Structure formats: C-alpha cells, structure tokens
Amino acid sequence: MSNHSTLIKDGRILDPQSGIDKVTNLAIMKGKIIGIGEAIPSNFKPKKTIDAKDLWVLPGIVDLSAYLREPGQENKTRIPFETYSAASAGITRICCMPEADSPIDSGATVKLIKSKAKQAGFARVSVIGALTQNLAGEQLSHMGSLKYVGCVGLSQGHESIKDLATLRKAMEYAATYELPLFLHPFEHSLMAQGGMHEGALSTRLGLPPIPVAAETAAIAQTLTLVEQTHTPVHFCRLSTADSVTMLTQAKQSGLPVTADVAVHQLFLTEMDVSEYNPLCHTIPPLRSERDRDALREAVSNGVIDAICSDHQPHEIDAKLAPFEETSPGISGFETLLPLALRLVEEKLISLSQAISYLTHQPAKLVNLKAGSLETGHSADFSLFDPNNLWQLDVSKLLSEGKNTPFSGWSFQGKTVETFIKGKSVFSL
Amino acid sequence: MQLNADGKLKHFLTIEGLPPLLLEEILNRADQFVSLPGKAQVQAPLLRGKTVMNLFFENSTRTRTTFELAAKRLSADLLNLDIRNSSATKGESLLDTIRNLEAMGCDMFVVRHSSSGAAHFIARYCAPHISVINAGDGKHAHPTQAMLDMLTIRQHKGDFPPLKVAIVGDIKHSRVARSLIHALTTLCCGEIRVISPKTLMPESIEQMGVNVYTDIEKGVVDVDVVIMLRLQHERMNSALLPSVREYYARYGLTEERLELAKPDAIVMHPGPVNRGVEIDSRVADGPQSVIMQQVTNGVAVRMAVMSMVLGSQAMVDGS
C-alpha cells in the first residue's frame, strides 16, 4: 500500500452523518478516509499507527462564520494565526465572511485569502463573497467571477443594502449562479452603533437600544421576497425568540430558508453587559433570557440548522474604550466546540446532535463535501480527549484576538490533535 | 467599584447602588458648604496640595464652572482641559489621554463624556490612587446634578418619604433623569412620576420604580416637586417630535399647569433653560422656581463629593 497511510486505532469514532458511534479504527490513505472498522480493506497496511485509546475521533468542524481580517486589517490579526487557532479547536474548515474593512468583492481578493490559508497549511478556508460591490449595498458584486474562483456563498455582512428592490435583484442574480445567500437580518434604521438589547437594562445603562424588531422586521421583509422569488436564503446569527417563531413558520410552510446561531448567543444574555463589559458587545446584541432560551429550544428541536463561532478577533485597543465606542464581536474559534459540548452536558442536545450542528449540517449549507468521516471524504478530523478538564486562560488563546468573555470558564474535554488531508496540523 | 474596602466613596460614578446613609452624608456635608447670600464664601483647605483635572470631552458651562469653584474653595490645584480642542481630535485614544494626564501627576479626574459608561471605564483603568467623579456620561448618569437637586428638595421639603416628584421632558436621552430616579428611590421618595411623549420615554422605565404619564396635566396633579428637563434641539431633527411649538403646547410648564400641583410645589430645572420650549418664563422666574438655588447648591454638593472621595484617599494613604 501507499506510503501515506495512517491508522487511527481504538478511538471512539463519532460520525453522526453516517450514524457511527463506536470504538474502532479509522484508516486513511493519500489524505482520504478509506474505511472505518470492518470496512477497512483487509490489505490495508498503515505506515503509521496512532493510538487513540480513550480519545474521540471527530469529523472536522465546519465553521460557518469567521472574520479573518485579511486583507485590510492586518493590525488585528493574520490568516496563519487564526487558521492555527481554528485547527487547535478541531475546526478544519472556516467560512470567511466579508466585512466593510475587508470586503471580499473581487476574484483577486478571494484568491489571495485562499492562497494565504493554503500557504499557512492549517484550517482550510472557504470564502463567502460580498453580495454588493465594496459591500456598499448598491451595485451587485461580480457574482459570476466570485463563483468561478470558488466562493461558497454570498453575504452583505453587517452592512445595509440600499432597498428591497436591490436585495431582490441580488437574490435573483445570486440564484443564477446557485450561490447560497447568507443574510444578516438587520433592519439598519432600527440598529444603533454601540448599542445593546432594548430593555430595562439598556435604559438603566443609557446605552443605545437595539429593539427585537431590528431583526424581525428584516426577517419578515426577506421572507416575503423568498416567497416571491423562491430563492433560498440562510439567515445568519439569529438572536431573538420572535425570529425563531418566524423561522419555524416559514419552514413549516415550505419556504427554502435555513438559519444558524452563534454559540455565545446560547450562553450569554444582556445581563452580561452590565457594568459595561465591552467583551459582551456583540452584533446582533446579546438579548434577554427569554430569547436565549428560545434559541436553545430551537437548537434542541432542530429548527436551527447550524451553530457557528462568529469568530471576530480584535486587537486589544478595539475593546479598550467606553462600551459604545468599542468594536463588537467575540474571538470564538477556541470556545466553539467546548461551548457546544456544554449543551450536551446540560442535556439540551445529544452528543451526536452537537457534532452534527458543527460539522455535516453547516457543510451542507455551503455545499461542501465535508464534516463527515465517510469513506472517500478528505481525512479532516480531530482527536479529542473527553477527560481533559481545563480552564480558559485568555493569555493562552492561540488566536491573536484575546477578546473573549469566557475567560475563567471551565470546560470538559479538549482537542489534542487535528488532521487535515490526513496530515497532523496541530497537536497539543 | 465606587466604594473602597471601608465602604467610603472612592469614585462617584453613579447613584445606583449607593447606600441611603452615604447619600445623606453627602447632603449633610454639602449643607455645611452652602454659602449664604451676602456672606463670605465657605472655604475649607481640605484639598490643599491635591490636583484636580476637569476633563470635559463634551460641552458644559455650569457643571464645569461649579466643579472649578468647588475645587478652588477646597484649595485644590485645578486644571481645566477642554479635550474637544486637543489631543482627542488628533486621534489619541481616551486611555492614552488618561495615562498622559496621570503621568503629569493628579489626584482626581472630573469627567464629562458623550459615551455612557465612560466614567466607569476611566475608573477601571486609571491609577489606583486617582478618584473619578462623573460629571455626566452619555445617557447614563449625572450623579452630582441629582445630589444637588436632592439638597434643594430637602432644603424646601424636608424628608423624602411623603413627597411626590414629577420629572418632565426627554427622559429617554437624559442622564439627569436616570440619576434623579436612583437618588429619589434610594432616599425613599413617596412617588416618582415621569412625564413625556412616548418617543422620549425609554423602554421599561417603570422597572426603575417610577409611574409613567404621557399627559402633563394628569402627571403634575398634587405633586410637591416638578423637575423640568432640557429639550435638546437635535431631537427635533430625528422624528421624535413634530415641532417645538407642539412640544410647548403639550408639555411646556405654564402657570396654569403648575396650579395643578400642590400650592407650595417647587419648580426645578438642571439648566440651561429653554424658555418657551419646556418652560414658560413666568414659571422659570416665578416665586415657585428654585432654579438659581440649584446652581448655588451645585457648588456645595460638588465640594462635599470632592472632599469625601479625597478623604477616602487620605485614609488609604494613611493605612
């Protein structure tokens, strides 16, 4: 057999996509999975054997949303740092989002990002391109070219779109190229810079209020366009209970819509903002306990399609200012899997559900053959030690963005080694 | 965060969460600093050798001047920094500004800033020997204003529990309103009413322990104190109100409306007053108005707070 063959021996292989959960072996050859357990060809002679006793073998995580900051914001971080951070947390595929300061609206930019990621050799990067040129919300981006260079979807990021007519045209043009749309449901006239969830606490703290309607109004408008154009839309980062209700109804009536939630939204609420904690300044804002519970319920009953990190690394100064003036976002790669597994510990979802939300379900949303250990798939996976009890120490984060509100949280289980195309790219 | 280990006032950032006894201590101390008209000003060298920096990132005349007077009467060295015209406009971050001023040597920052939470932020990151007094942060708090209003009310009405107090105007954007509500609830005021059109009323304000009115003619009935808030001109351009004229017609404090309050009700305003917008000149200058007394009390309350926070420092230094 080939030189590039590895056997992962005696690990607990968890692959919800194929319904596998048992202690057995995984065989890899030439960067691909060639079998699990009895399905391993009898003539397979591995060059290398890795003992995975007492470890879990997990499919590589596909993270639907991250801001890698390049090109344009190299003061925040660089692609190699962030893709390494991702790999250290079992993430093997990142979907990079466009943003105002790094609008990914040309084929050249897509190629640049992909080549930097490839050169770094850690987590793979897929690119979600800009829906409009420069994300300005007016002129459609060169979607055909973006598709040609391998964009897996399009998004308007956190930016506004001129009007509903432009949105409708963008939806239709994107559908021409079968590019999935990842839309943040923001009604910008109801948003407020530096704001927080509208309620008693925003009143008390005197922070600009962002009402629930800032999200639901946008969802309602988009849903009517989906109904009319039959264009599939994925709603990014839901934050309110009412959005969940709307999504549930839309799905029941057969509309082609999907949605995700950022994992921090399942744990934090507006209360975490009190005392003006800039680390809890997020977009969309952290909402009420009722909203958080509704999002959890939506995860539990499968109305939500994926859980992502919404990784937004910042330089220290971005959070060193009065709340309103800080940049929103959480550095989230390294807490994605740990937090998702907490949902299992808290008995909200099963282990297999948690893994599905992070792997094959998001992969499907970006039409990638990933997030599974099925034969023929690229050998992107991680080894996870379920008995490693650790505490999050911000100074030990591998991401350049140290902006996490989860400092000091204890987690059960840690990624010990991550493989991409069968090659180890991180080990603890 | 505002209190040191001995429960003394280290910073004065917000009234929320402070014990009633501490508020009373501020009022009692301020009473001693009140200068009577025609008499010599009360001077006390309590802050001799201390340096106070007035950091005003936002416009102010009255607040800044009264802090300045208060510091001088306490014999402190005082520096006025009009930050709007200095480094901040050159791109220096707030934290860098603070670090630089610390390096020049100072003991107290008096801060006004347009962002809510700015005073908290400075208190969290400044050197441990420095005290921060919030002179207004965004829409959050203006605690010395609220305390000088409490002093004025107490001088006229005595104890707070039997009182009904109405706050009228732009509650939504007002840091004064929020601090007043915290001060009045802490001092167990009988009833607090807030009166404004719904566009100027913040979400869930009733959870702060107030009764909400949209009709001034119902809201001021039988109250002991009417506090009018300034209506900022920029509110007119943001679809919150149709016009100044309609606001005055519906919410302006006129003599007729004041007659609905108790006969001995007092009228207050944090200034600067917009005559003919939120209040009729005849009321602003009338016998029930205590607006000028509020200004006088402003100096006394600021002397009280400054001496208390630096007093807590002395204890820290001595121990």
XYZ file of C-alpha atoms in Angstrom, chain B residues 37-241:
205
model
C -26.076 85.219 50.019
C -24.068 88.256 51.055
C -21.936 86.251 53.483
C -18.342 85.256 52.859
C -17.945 82.049 50.832
C -17.235 78.930 52.807
C -13.617 77.963 52.285
C -12.036 74.776 53.505
C -8.469 73.750 52.703
C -9.371 70.072 52.612
C -7.832 69.516 49.203
C -4.665 71.533 49.658
C -1.822 70.015 47.674
C -4.186 67.908 45.586
C -4.547 68.285 41.849
C -7.942 68.058 40.204
C -8.320 67.767 36.462
C -11.550 68.742 34.800
C -11.805 66.538 31.726
C -14.664 67.764 29.623
C -14.999 65.801 26.409
C -18.357 67.450 25.903
C -19.717 70.963 26.229
C -20.619 72.350 29.618
C -20.618 75.725 31.285
C -22.473 75.349 34.542
C -21.194 71.954 35.606
C -17.607 72.725 34.740
C -17.667 76.117 36.425
C -19.215 74.812 39.615
C -16.692 71.985 39.803
C -13.992 74.574 39.281
C -15.326 76.789 42.049
C -15.764 73.822 44.356
C -12.164 72.716 43.806
C -10.852 76.235 44.405
C -12.824 76.675 47.598
C -11.273 73.427 48.802
C -7.804 74.821 47.934
C -7.042 72.211 45.283
C -4.883 72.901 42.256
C -7.156 72.783 39.263
C -6.613 72.193 35.613
C -9.334 72.651 33.033
C -8.877 70.564 29.941
C -11.099 71.198 27.016
C -10.426 67.911 25.345
C -12.619 68.595 22.367
C -9.994 71.001 21.122
C -6.973 68.946 21.999
C -5.486 65.510 21.594
C -8.740 63.579 21.261
C -9.380 65.303 17.974
C -5.905 64.293 16.853
C -6.828 60.635 17.224
C -5.458 59.941 20.686
C -7.449 57.266 22.468
C -9.225 58.016 25.718
C -6.928 55.655 27.554
C -3.808 57.370 26.212
C -5.172 60.750 27.256
C -5.794 59.439 30.753
C -2.340 57.825 31.001
C -0.676 61.078 29.962
C -2.558 63.151 32.485
C -1.764 60.616 35.186
C 1.887 60.946 34.324
C 1.673 64.677 34.947
C 0.536 63.862 38.467
C -3.028 64.299 39.587
C -5.393 63.033 42.226
C -8.818 63.404 40.742
C -10.491 63.382 37.379
C -13.800 65.120 36.920
C -15.096 63.636 33.698
C -17.784 64.560 31.257
C -18.067 62.375 28.165
C -20.643 61.666 25.498
C -20.413 57.873 25.879
C -22.399 56.074 28.548
C -20.037 54.241 30.866
C -17.043 56.495 30.103
C -16.536 57.379 33.777
C -16.696 53.684 34.735
C -14.144 52.962 32.055
C -11.732 55.600 33.320
C -12.195 54.497 36.921
C -11.411 50.921 35.915
C -8.209 51.773 34.074
C -6.749 54.776 35.896
C -4.002 54.502 38.506
C -5.267 53.237 41.866
C -4.596 56.481 43.737
C -6.847 58.502 41.455
C -10.522 59.185 42.109
C -13.010 59.735 39.320
C -16.083 61.917 39.577
C -18.669 61.519 36.874
C -19.824 64.906 35.621
C -22.151 63.306 33.084
C -21.625 60.259 30.833
C -23.746 59.835 27.730
C -27.297 58.971 28.647
C -26.270 57.122 31.773
C -25.671 59.243 34.845
C -25.065 62.705 36.207
C -24.850 61.957 39.901
C -23.701 65.335 41.249
C -26.600 67.019 39.464
C -29.015 64.594 41.104
C -27.462 65.215 44.527
C -27.681 68.982 44.218
C -31.330 68.507 43.297
C -31.819 66.323 46.376
C -30.213 69.041 48.501
C -32.536 71.645 47.029
C -35.603 69.464 47.607
C -34.525 68.724 51.176
C -33.994 72.402 51.929
C -37.587 73.102 50.900
C -39.458 69.948 51.738
C -37.520 68.163 54.455
C -37.856 64.421 54.346
C -38.444 62.455 51.129
C -40.987 59.723 52.002
C -44.096 61.932 51.888
C -43.121 63.601 48.605
C -44.461 63.266 45.097
C -41.933 64.297 42.474
C -42.590 64.703 38.748
C -39.812 64.672 36.154
C -40.981 66.135 32.861
C -39.341 66.019 29.449
C -36.874 63.996 27.440
C -36.441 61.067 29.824
C -35.054 58.832 27.076
C -31.893 60.806 26.409
C -31.462 62.221 29.890
C -28.700 61.141 32.252
C -30.084 63.625 34.767
C -33.434 61.806 34.820
C -31.794 58.450 35.442
C -29.663 59.772 38.288
C -32.626 61.604 39.794
C -34.676 58.415 39.772
C -31.901 56.461 41.512
C -31.411 59.198 44.099
C -35.124 59.554 44.821
C -35.718 55.803 45.104
C -32.661 55.429 47.360
C -33.943 58.201 49.613
C -37.411 56.533 49.677
C -39.318 59.281 47.896
C -43.075 58.613 48.126
C -43.835 58.708 44.421
C -41.776 59.428 41.327
C -43.549 60.273 38.107
C -42.003 60.613 34.689
C -43.900 62.605 32.098
C -43.142 62.726 28.385
C -44.448 61.718 24.977
C -43.766 58.074 24.164
C -40.970 58.954 21.748
C -38.988 60.450 24.620
C -39.708 57.665 27.112
C -37.183 54.815 27.304
C -38.188 51.151 27.258
C -39.225 49.585 30.590
C -38.553 52.751 32.588
C -41.259 51.667 35.043
C -38.859 48.969 36.231
C -36.788 51.732 37.791
C -39.644 52.364 40.218
C -41.488 55.226 38.561
C -45.033 55.856 37.382
C -45.304 56.766 33.725
C -47.512 59.580 32.439
C -47.912 60.890 28.916
C -50.205 63.753 29.911
C -48.570 66.532 31.922
C -51.928 67.754 33.163
C -52.509 64.423 34.873
C -48.899 63.910 35.851
C -48.337 67.105 37.823
C -51.563 66.868 39.829
C -50.801 67.139 43.522
C -47.009 66.875 43.241
C -44.592 68.630 45.612
C -41.751 68.992 43.129
C -41.715 69.487 39.359
C -38.373 68.906 37.669
C -38.288 70.078 34.070
C -35.652 68.653 31.729
C -33.995 70.486 28.917
C -35.202 69.565 25.442
C -32.207 69.345 23.156
C -32.631 70.938 19.782
C -31.237 67.985 17.861
C -34.252 65.924 18.975
C -36.352 67.941 16.582
C -34.485 66.578 13.585
C -34.834 62.906 14.405
C -38.574 62.342 14.092
C -39.054 62.260 17.842
C -41.252 65.352 17.913
